[in-house]
Amino acid sequence: MSGNAWTRWPSREALGRAGTTRPRRMLAWAVRILVLGTLLWGAFHHRHIGTGGALAAAAGVVGAGVVAWAFFRTTYAHRLAPSLALTAVLLTLAVAAQATGFTVPALVLWCGCAVSALERLPLAAATPVAAVALASYSVFDTDAWLTTAVTVVGMALAGYVLRLDAEARGNAQRLLAQERAARAAEAESAALNERSRIAREIHDVLAHSLSAQLVHLEAARLLIERGAEREQILERVVAARGMARDGLAETRQALSALRGDLTPLEDFLAELVSTAGGAEVTVTGERRALPAEASQAVRRVAQEALTNVRKHAQGAKVHLRLDYSPHEVTLNVRDSGGRTGELAGTGGGYGLLGMRERAELLGGSLDARPDDEGFVVTLKVPV
């Protein structure tokens, strides 16, 4: 056994009552009552004890109980010096009881000191205390030597077994506390992740909606500056109003998605291209329901890609292709190229960057690059 084991205190979880089952608590109280009854019986068993002797015996029993309670408190606080001092007081009371003829209380006190020391003190301190207590018991016990030896060994083993049992209970309490802390941290992390997800969804919806509105409002401003016809300006304002209405609808849809209430992805893309003009969608592979975050990523990338087509490739034909493969879903948005509009510089330029970050958070990827005809955006998300 290592030196650390000799000098280490039993843990406070082991010395406390937390985690003790009801039957164990009832057994502990039964043992205490039995010990107290034995002390009282031994103190008042003498026929010629007298009034003064009875009062002295009662004071001794009460004093021993108070000292024992204090010993339990100081050992729980891991205070070695007071614990040893209180043990010395108990041993002294046992010697005084033996000297005045109260043999049974003395023997009980010696056994109790030995067992309690082995259970609650560091072994380096408990071993000599238990040796002194059990040696005193051996000297004054009037039973046969074999009975005395068995009792001494039994008390030593009982104290050590109680120590091991208390340590096992203490370890279980620490593991339980760690598990509870881990669960609390996991719940807090999940809550933070959910808040981040909500913030990301709302950000993406608003960024797409406001960016689309900005395109039309900026076009209306340019038309006003050029003195364009009222109908042209009104067309742009009406389009901006439509974008605002669509943005509110998308926000509601995003909140529904966060609650797990999603419209089918294919229906969403079909509705999206129907309002884009010059766009079409193709779905390949075995269709199936996607996780909410993967489905939202596909929706947001499709919206952002179509918004960029309106800004950078006016009049271009757009083809969306959604492919379901066994382990991932791929969205490919390809435009045929078109003239760069005057609104190409509007917006912050962070749309595709945000989509790429979203894809990477899901373990996927997003590639946006020009090709021979126009521009291609490819999203891959594992499912």
Tab-separated table of C-alpha atoms in Angstrom:
chain	number	residue	atom	x	y	z
A	1	MET	CA	0.000	0.000	0.000
A	2	SER	CA	1.477	3.357	-1.009
A	3	GLY	CA	2.376	6.124	1.411
A	4	ASN	CA	-0.365	8.233	-0.060
A	5	ALA	CA	-2.934	5.599	0.895
A	6	TRP	CA	-1.609	5.648	4.476
A	7	THR	CA	-1.906	9.407	4.860
A	8	ARG	CA	-5.039	9.989	2.766
A	9	TRP	CA	-8.309	10.785	4.503
A	10	PRO	CA	-11.491	9.042	3.454
A	11	SER	CA	-13.366	11.418	1.169
A	12	ARG	CA	-16.052	13.662	2.587
A	13	GLU	CA	-18.576	11.839	0.433
A	14	ALA	CA	-17.509	8.647	2.226
A	15	LEU	CA	-17.702	10.252	5.669
A	16	GLY	CA	-21.043	11.940	5.012
A	17	ARG	CA	-24.527	10.491	4.808
A	18	ALA	CA	-25.304	11.522	1.221
A	19	GLY	CA	-26.178	8.549	-0.943
A	20	THR	CA	-26.869	6.294	2.041
A	21	THR	CA	-29.912	4.133	1.459
A	22	ARG	CA	-32.807	4.072	3.892
A	23	PRO	CA	-32.119	0.493	5.093
A	24	ARG	CA	-28.473	1.421	5.704
A	25	ARG	CA	-29.493	4.500	7.694
A	26	MET	CA	-31.905	2.430	9.753
A	27	LEU	CA	-29.164	-0.130	10.417
A	28	ALA	CA	-26.769	2.630	11.510
A	29	TRP	CA	-29.328	4.009	13.942
A	30	ALA	CA	-30.019	0.504	15.253
A	31	VAL	CA	-26.303	0.028	15.943
A	32	ARG	CA	-26.132	3.386	17.743
A	33	ILE	CA	-29.143	2.540	19.871
A	34	LEU	CA	-27.661	-0.882	20.660
A	35	VAL	CA	-24.344	0.671	21.709
A	36	LEU	CA	-26.119	3.288	23.827
A	37	GLY	CA	-28.289	0.624	25.423
A	38	THR	CA	-25.212	-1.491	26.181
A	39	LEU	CA	-23.481	1.481	27.795
A	40	LEU	CA	-26.517	2.289	29.919
A	41	TRP	CA	-27.038	-1.337	30.881
A	42	GLY	CA	-23.401	-1.676	31.846
A	43	ALA	CA	-23.495	1.577	33.798
A	44	PHE	CA	-26.591	0.773	35.855
A	45	HIS	CA	-26.187	-3.006	36.159
A	46	HIS	CA	-24.454	-2.769	39.517
A	47	ARG	CA	-26.820	-3.348	42.425
A	48	HIS	CA	-25.032	-1.061	44.884
A	49	ILE	CA	-24.338	1.808	42.524
A	50	GLY	CA	-26.041	4.436	44.647
A	51	THR	CA	-27.442	7.821	43.627
A	52	GLY	CA	-24.067	9.501	43.197
A	53	GLY	CA	-22.749	6.616	41.147
A	54	ALA	CA	-25.860	6.654	38.954
A	55	LEU	CA	-25.426	10.353	38.257
A	56	ALA	CA	-21.732	9.867	37.484
A	57	ALA	CA	-22.508	6.935	35.170
A	58	ALA	CA	-25.197	8.958	33.361
A	59	ALA	CA	-22.801	11.899	32.982
A	60	GLY	CA	-20.148	9.548	31.602
A	61	VAL	CA	-22.535	8.083	28.999
A	62	VAL	CA	-23.726	11.531	27.929
A	63	GLY	CA	-20.146	12.806	27.787
A	64	ALA	CA	-19.047	9.864	25.684
A	65	GLY	CA	-21.944	10.521	23.286
A	66	VAL	CA	-21.030	14.198	22.954
A	67	VAL	CA	-17.363	13.398	22.355
A	68	ALA	CA	-18.265	10.749	19.781
A	69	TRP	CA	-20.490	13.253	17.943
A	70	ALA	CA	-17.666	15.795	17.957
A	71	PHE	CA	-15.280	13.133	16.646
A	72	PHE	CA	-17.599	12.467	13.697
A	73	ARG	CA	-17.708	16.212	12.925
A	74	THR	CA	-13.940	16.763	13.080
A	75	THR	CA	-13.194	13.713	10.953
A	76	TYR	CA	-15.718	14.921	8.363
A	77	ALA	CA	-13.828	18.233	8.298
A	78	HIS	CA	-10.509	16.309	7.937
A	79	ARG	CA	-9.036	17.881	11.094
A	80	LEU	CA	-6.485	15.394	12.397
A	81	ALA	CA	-5.340	16.975	15.670
A	82	PRO	CA	-8.852	17.548	17.135
A	83	SER	CA	-9.895	14.079	15.972
A	84	LEU	CA	-6.968	12.441	17.752
A	85	ALA	CA	-7.622	14.542	20.858
A	86	LEU	CA	-11.257	13.457	20.969
A	87	THR	CA	-10.217	9.831	20.467
A	88	ALA	CA	-7.847	10.206	23.423
A	89	VAL	CA	-10.746	11.539	25.518
A	90	LEU	CA	-12.840	8.480	24.624
A	91	LEU	CA	-9.986	6.139	25.500
A	92	THR	CA	-9.536	7.968	28.804
A	93	LEU	CA	-13.245	7.596	29.560
A	94	ALA	CA	-12.908	3.875	28.848
A	95	VAL	CA	-9.964	3.614	31.274
A	96	ALA	CA	-11.935	5.563	33.913
A	97	ALA	CA	-14.944	3.278	33.439
A	98	GLN	CA	-12.742	0.191	33.834
A	99	ALA	CA	-11.079	1.627	36.926
A	100	THR	CA	-14.443	2.287	38.583
A	101	GLY	CA	-15.794	-1.167	37.824
A	102	PHE	CA	-17.851	-0.399	34.725
A	103	THR	CA	-16.209	-3.086	32.607
A	104	VAL	CA	-18.865	-3.471	29.895
A	105	PRO	CA	-18.989	0.264	28.993
A	106	ALA	CA	-15.184	0.316	28.925
A	107	LEU	CA	-15.014	-2.644	26.545
A	108	VAL	CA	-17.674	-1.075	24.298
A	109	LEU	CA	-15.782	2.219	24.187
A	110	TRP	CA	-12.495	0.504	23.265
A	111	CYS	CA	-14.134	-1.454	20.452
A	112	GLY	CA	-15.972	1.637	19.235
A	113	CYS	CA	-12.766	3.695	19.178
A	114	ALA	CA	-10.955	1.006	17.181
A	115	VAL	CA	-13.720	0.598	14.588
A	116	SER	CA	-14.362	4.349	14.220
A	117	ALA	CA	-10.659	5.141	13.877
A	118	LEU	CA	-10.165	2.538	11.135
A	119	GLU	CA	-13.283	3.784	9.336
A	120	ARG	CA	-12.751	7.549	9.532
A	121	LEU	CA	-9.066	8.423	10.107
A	122	PRO	CA	-6.058	8.189	7.776
A	123	LEU	CA	-4.581	4.724	8.174
A	124	ALA	CA	-1.289	6.143	9.482
A	125	ALA	CA	-3.223	7.588	12.450
A	126	ALA	CA	-5.961	4.962	12.655
A	127	THR	CA	-3.621	1.974	12.981
A	128	PRO	CA	-1.922	3.021	16.288
A	129	VAL	CA	-5.249	4.227	17.711
A	130	ALA	CA	-6.916	0.922	16.892
A	131	ALA	CA	-3.906	-0.994	18.242
A	132	VAL	CA	-4.069	0.821	21.598
A	133	ALA	CA	-7.847	0.416	21.867
A	134	LEU	CA	-7.875	-3.279	20.961
A	135	ALA	CA	-4.857	-3.999	23.162
A	136	SER	CA	-6.693	-2.399	26.088
A	137	TYR	CA	-9.720	-4.511	25.260
A	138	SER	CA	-7.564	-7.653	25.231
A	139	VAL	CA	-6.021	-6.904	28.606
A	140	PHE	CA	-9.278	-6.365	30.459
A	141	ASP	CA	-11.569	-8.794	28.643
A	142	THR	CA	-12.359	-11.766	30.887
A	143	ASP	CA	-13.381	-14.174	28.109
A	144	ALA	CA	-11.214	-17.048	26.913
A	145	TRP	CA	-8.142	-15.960	25.008
A	146	LEU	CA	-9.442	-17.444	21.748
A	147	THR	CA	-12.720	-15.536	22.057
A	148	THR	CA	-10.809	-12.342	22.799
A	149	ALA	CA	-8.514	-12.875	19.804
A	150	VAL	CA	-11.456	-13.518	17.488
A	151	THR	CA	-13.192	-10.394	18.793
A	152	VAL	CA	-10.090	-8.249	18.269
A	153	VAL	CA	-9.566	-9.503	14.720
A	154	GLY	CA	-13.284	-9.107	13.989
A	155	MET	CA	-13.303	-5.496	15.229
A	156	ALA	CA	-10.239	-4.656	13.110
A	157	LEU	CA	-11.762	-6.257	10.018
A	158	ALA	CA	-15.118	-4.592	10.685
A	159	GLY	CA	-13.508	-1.153	10.848
A	160	TYR	CA	-11.537	-1.696	7.646
A	161	VAL	CA	-14.536	-3.160	5.776
A	162	LEU	CA	-16.642	-0.195	6.837
A	163	ARG	CA	-13.880	2.072	5.507
A	164	LEU	CA	-13.828	0.295	2.148
A	165	ASP	CA	-17.612	0.368	1.932
A	166	ALA	CA	-17.713	4.084	2.734
A	167	GLU	CA	-15.037	4.785	0.098
A	168	ALA	CA	-17.012	2.824	-2.490
A	169	ARG	CA	-20.111	4.838	-1.631
A	170	GLY	CA	-18.106	8.057	-1.784
A	171	ASN	CA	-16.719	7.140	-5.211
A	172	ALA	CA	-20.232	6.421	-6.416
A	173	GLN	CA	-21.372	9.811	-5.142
A	174	ARG	CA	-18.504	11.585	-6.926
A	175	LEU	CA	-19.225	9.741	-10.161
A	176	LEU	CA	-22.897	10.620	-9.844
A	177	ALA	CA	-22.034	14.289	-9.242
A	178	GLN	CA	-19.692	14.269	-12.243
A	179	GLU	CA	-22.365	12.663	-14.406
A	180	ARG	CA	-24.901	15.272	-13.314
A	181	ALA	CA	-22.416	18.053	-14.049
A	182	ALA	CA	-21.673	16.531	-17.457
A	183	ARG	CA	-25.385	16.304	-18.233
A	184	ALA	CA	-25.906	19.903	-17.140
A	185	ALA	CA	-22.989	21.027	-19.314
A	186	GLU	CA	-24.338	18.980	-22.219
A	187	ALA	CA	-27.792	20.518	-21.806
A	188	GLU	CA	-26.268	24.000	-21.647
A	189	SER	CA	-24.193	23.288	-24.742
A	190	ALA	CA	-27.254	21.981	-26.565
A	191	ALA	CA	-29.171	25.116	-25.604
A	192	LEU	CA	-26.341	27.328	-26.868
A	193	ASN	CA	-26.156	25.344	-30.103
A	194	GLU	CA	-29.906	25.685	-30.550
A	195	ARG	CA	-29.697	29.429	-29.976
A	196	SER	CA	-26.882	29.654	-32.504
A	197	ARG	CA	-28.938	27.664	-34.964
A	198	ILE	CA	-31.958	29.937	-34.482
A	199	ALA	CA	-29.787	33.034	-34.876
A	200	ARG	CA	-28.210	31.595	-38.022
A	201	GLU	CA	-31.604	30.742	-39.524
A	202	ILE	CA	-33.068	34.167	-38.838
A	203	HIS	CA	-29.901	35.859	-40.084
A	204	ASP	CA	-29.938	33.919	-43.338
A	205	VAL	CA	-33.626	34.576	-43.932
A	206	LEU	CA	-33.302	38.285	-43.283
A	207	ALA	CA	-30.049	38.560	-45.247
A	208	HIS	CA	-31.660	36.942	-48.290
A	209	SER	CA	-34.896	38.913	-48.007
A	210	LEU	CA	-33.275	42.279	-47.389
A	211	SER	CA	-30.694	41.700	-50.106
A	212	ALA	CA	-33.458	40.985	-52.624
A	213	GLN	CA	-35.390	44.055	-51.515
A	214	LEU	CA	-32.257	46.150	-51.811
A	215	VAL	CA	-31.823	45.018	-55.412
A	216	HIS	CA	-35.259	46.290	-56.358
A	217	LEU	CA	-35.120	49.466	-54.292
A	218	GLU	CA	-31.740	50.356	-55.735
A	219	ALA	CA	-33.161	49.759	-59.205
A	220	ALA	CA	-36.065	52.050	-58.373
A	221	ARG	CA	-33.643	54.744	-57.210
A	222	LEU	CA	-31.662	54.537	-60.432
A	223	LEU	CA	-34.850	54.716	-62.482
A	224	ILE	CA	-35.968	57.797	-60.557
A	225	GLU	CA	-32.593	59.472	-61.145
A	226	ARG	CA	-32.908	58.788	-64.882
A	227	GLY	CA	-36.450	60.107	-65.022
A	228	ALA	CA	-37.927	56.762	-65.998
A	229	GLU	CA	-41.616	56.186	-66.511
A	230	ARG	CA	-43.856	55.848	-63.491
A	231	GLU	CA	-44.803	52.303	-64.441
A	232	GLN	CA	-41.167	51.171	-64.428
A	233	ILE	CA	-40.534	52.657	-61.021
A	234	LEU	CA	-43.788	51.242	-59.657
A	235	GLU	CA	-42.821	47.807	-60.958
A	236	ARG	CA	-39.645	47.861	-58.909
A	237	VAL	CA	-41.410	49.117	-55.779
A	238	VAL	CA	-44.049	46.422	-56.106
A	239	ALA	CA	-41.291	43.836	-56.528
A	240	ALA	CA	-39.600	45.107	-53.353
A	241	ARG	CA	-42.904	44.865	-51.521
A	242	GLY	CA	-43.236	41.296	-52.764
A	243	MET	CA	-39.748	40.524	-51.473
A	244	ALA	CA	-40.714	41.903	-48.070
A	245	ARG	CA	-43.838	39.744	-48.056
A	246	ASP	CA	-41.812	36.720	-49.105
A	247	GLY	CA	-39.269	37.489	-46.397
A	248	LEU	CA	-41.975	37.397	-43.731
A	249	ALA	CA	-43.239	34.112	-45.151
A	250	GLU	CA	-39.708	32.694	-45.144
A	251	THR	CA	-39.199	33.806	-41.550
A	252	ARG	CA	-42.357	31.989	-40.535
A	253	GLN	CA	-41.181	28.976	-42.505
A	254	ALA	CA	-37.788	29.069	-40.767
A	255	LEU	CA	-39.486	29.156	-37.374
A	256	SER	CA	-41.676	26.247	-38.441
A	257	ALA	CA	-38.540	24.400	-39.524
A	258	LEU	CA	-37.018	24.953	-36.095
A	259	ARG	CA	-40.095	23.251	-34.671
A	260	GLY	CA	-39.606	20.370	-37.118
A	261	ASP	CA	-42.510	21.405	-39.361
A	262	LEU	CA	-40.935	21.543	-42.835
A	263	THR	CA	-42.593	21.524	-46.239
A	264	PRO	CA	-41.084	18.972	-48.645
A	265	LEU	CA	-37.829	20.212	-50.110
A	266	GLU	CA	-38.866	19.457	-53.691
A	267	ASP	CA	-42.042	21.536	-53.295
A	268	PHE	CA	-40.034	24.402	-51.878
A	269	LEU	CA	-37.594	24.416	-54.809
A	270	ALA	CA	-40.423	24.144	-57.326
A	271	GLU	CA	-42.139	27.162	-55.777
A	272	LEU	CA	-38.841	29.034	-55.662
A	273	VAL	CA	-38.076	28.623	-59.377
A	274	SER	CA	-41.678	29.416	-60.327
A	275	THR	CA	-41.193	32.967	-59.044
A	276	ALA	CA	-37.690	33.339	-60.458
A	277	GLY	CA	-38.560	33.254	-64.185
A	278	GLY	CA	-36.300	31.382	-66.585
A	279	ALA	CA	-35.434	28.753	-63.952
A	280	GLU	CA	-36.135	25.050	-63.738
A	281	VAL	CA	-35.461	22.310	-61.213
A	282	THR	CA	-34.575	18.622	-61.607
A	283	VAL	CA	-34.605	16.058	-58.785
A	284	THR	CA	-32.693	12.783	-59.092
A	285	GLY	CA	-32.094	9.860	-56.755
A	286	GLU	CA	-34.346	8.311	-54.159
A	287	ARG	CA	-36.265	11.079	-52.453
A	288	ARG	CA	-36.341	11.018	-48.670
A	289	ALA	CA	-36.763	13.310	-45.707
A	290	LEU	CA	-33.618	15.165	-44.686
A	291	PRO	CA	-32.549	16.353	-41.235
A	292	ALA	CA	-33.852	19.852	-40.512
A	293	GLU	CA	-30.446	21.569	-40.682
A	294	ALA	CA	-29.476	19.842	-43.946
A	295	SER	CA	-32.826	20.760	-45.506
A	296	GLN	CA	-32.485	24.364	-44.375
A	297	ALA	CA	-28.970	24.562	-45.834
A	298	VAL	CA	-30.235	23.435	-49.255
A	299	ARG	CA	-33.081	25.961	-49.148
A	300	ARG	CA	-30.870	28.884	-48.152
A	301	VAL	CA	-28.212	28.116	-50.767
A	302	ALA	CA	-30.859	27.875	-53.486
A	303	GLN	CA	-32.322	31.229	-52.460
A	304	GLU	CA	-28.924	32.921	-52.275
A	305	ALA	CA	-27.838	31.525	-55.634
A	306	LEU	CA	-31.002	32.796	-57.371
A	307	THR	CA	-30.596	36.203	-55.744
A	308	ASN	CA	-27.041	36.399	-57.074
A	309	VAL	CA	-28.263	35.468	-60.565
A	310	ARG	CA	-30.700	38.385	-60.463
A	311	LYS	CA	-27.890	40.721	-59.458
A	312	HIS	CA	-25.013	39.476	-61.613
A	313	ALA	CA	-26.555	37.661	-64.594
A	314	GLN	CA	-29.755	39.361	-65.611
A	315	GLY	CA	-31.770	37.360	-68.127
A	316	ALA	CA	-29.790	34.144	-67.552
A	317	LYS	CA	-31.383	30.722	-67.640
A	318	VAL	CA	-31.000	28.895	-64.334
A	319	HIS	CA	-31.050	25.168	-63.750
A	320	LEU	CA	-31.297	23.714	-60.234
A	321	ARG	CA	-30.423	20.050	-59.813
A	322	LEU	CA	-31.076	18.237	-56.532
A	323	ASP	CA	-29.439	14.822	-56.285
A	324	TYR	CA	-30.106	12.315	-53.515
A	325	SER	CA	-27.256	9.835	-53.067
A	326	PRO	CA	-26.968	7.217	-50.299
A	327	HIS	CA	-24.782	9.311	-47.992
A	328	GLU	CA	-25.240	12.921	-49.076
A	329	VAL	CA	-27.485	15.336	-50.913
A	330	THR	CA	-26.095	17.615	-53.622
A	331	LEU	CA	-27.595	20.875	-54.892
A	332	ASN	CA	-26.199	22.251	-58.143
A	333	VAL	CA	-27.296	25.715	-59.312
A	334	ARG	CA	-26.011	26.628	-62.775
A	335	ASP	CA	-26.807	29.737	-64.789
A	336	SER	CA	-26.205	30.311	-68.503
A	337	GLY	CA	-24.622	33.701	-67.982
A	338	GLY	CA	-26.072	37.112	-68.671
A	339	ARG	CA	-25.306	40.742	-68.585
A	340	THR	CA	-24.036	42.221	-65.367
A	341	GLY	CA	-26.596	44.589	-63.966
A	342	GLU	CA	-25.999	47.944	-62.422
A	343	LEU	CA	-26.924	46.475	-59.053
A	344	ALA	CA	-24.045	44.009	-59.003
A	345	GLY	CA	-22.260	46.030	-56.345
A	346	THR	CA	-25.169	46.088	-53.914
A	347	GLY	CA	-25.144	43.967	-50.799
A	348	GLY	CA	-22.316	43.073	-48.461
A	349	GLY	CA	-20.975	40.150	-50.452
A	350	TYR	CA	-21.241	37.769	-47.512
A	351	GLY	CA	-24.110	35.573	-48.745
A	352	LEU	CA	-22.129	32.692	-50.201
A	353	LEU	CA	-19.537	33.007	-47.449
A	354	GLY	CA	-22.281	32.472	-44.873
A	355	MET	CA	-23.605	29.525	-46.871
A	356	ARG	CA	-20.141	27.986	-46.993
A	357	GLU	CA	-19.803	28.320	-43.212
A	358	ARG	CA	-23.221	26.708	-42.763
A	359	ALA	CA	-22.218	23.788	-44.997
A	360	GLU	CA	-18.930	23.273	-43.165
A	361	LEU	CA	-20.731	23.235	-39.814
A	362	LEU	CA	-22.746	20.304	-41.166
A	363	GLY	CA	-19.621	18.515	-42.393
A	364	GLY	CA	-20.319	19.400	-46.022
A	365	SER	CA	-18.887	21.783	-48.576
A	366	LEU	CA	-19.912	24.589	-50.894
A	367	ASP	CA	-18.158	25.450	-54.138
A	368	ALA	CA	-18.954	28.609	-56.112
A	369	ARG	CA	-17.056	29.275	-59.344
A	370	PRO	CA	-17.530	30.448	-62.932
A	371	ASP	CA	-17.688	27.885	-65.728
A	372	ASP	CA	-17.661	28.073	-69.524
A	373	GLU	CA	-21.093	29.675	-69.745
A	374	GLY	CA	-21.993	31.292	-66.458
A	375	PHE	CA	-21.647	30.522	-62.767
A	376	VAL	CA	-22.041	27.301	-60.795
A	377	VAL	CA	-22.840	26.853	-57.114
A	378	THR	CA	-22.519	23.309	-55.737
A	379	LEU	CA	-23.551	22.354	-52.223
A	380	LYS	CA	-22.852	18.929	-50.714
A	381	VAL	CA	-24.277	17.990	-47.331
A	382	PRO	CA	-23.854	14.560	-45.672
A	383	VAL	CA	-27.084	12.963	-44.478
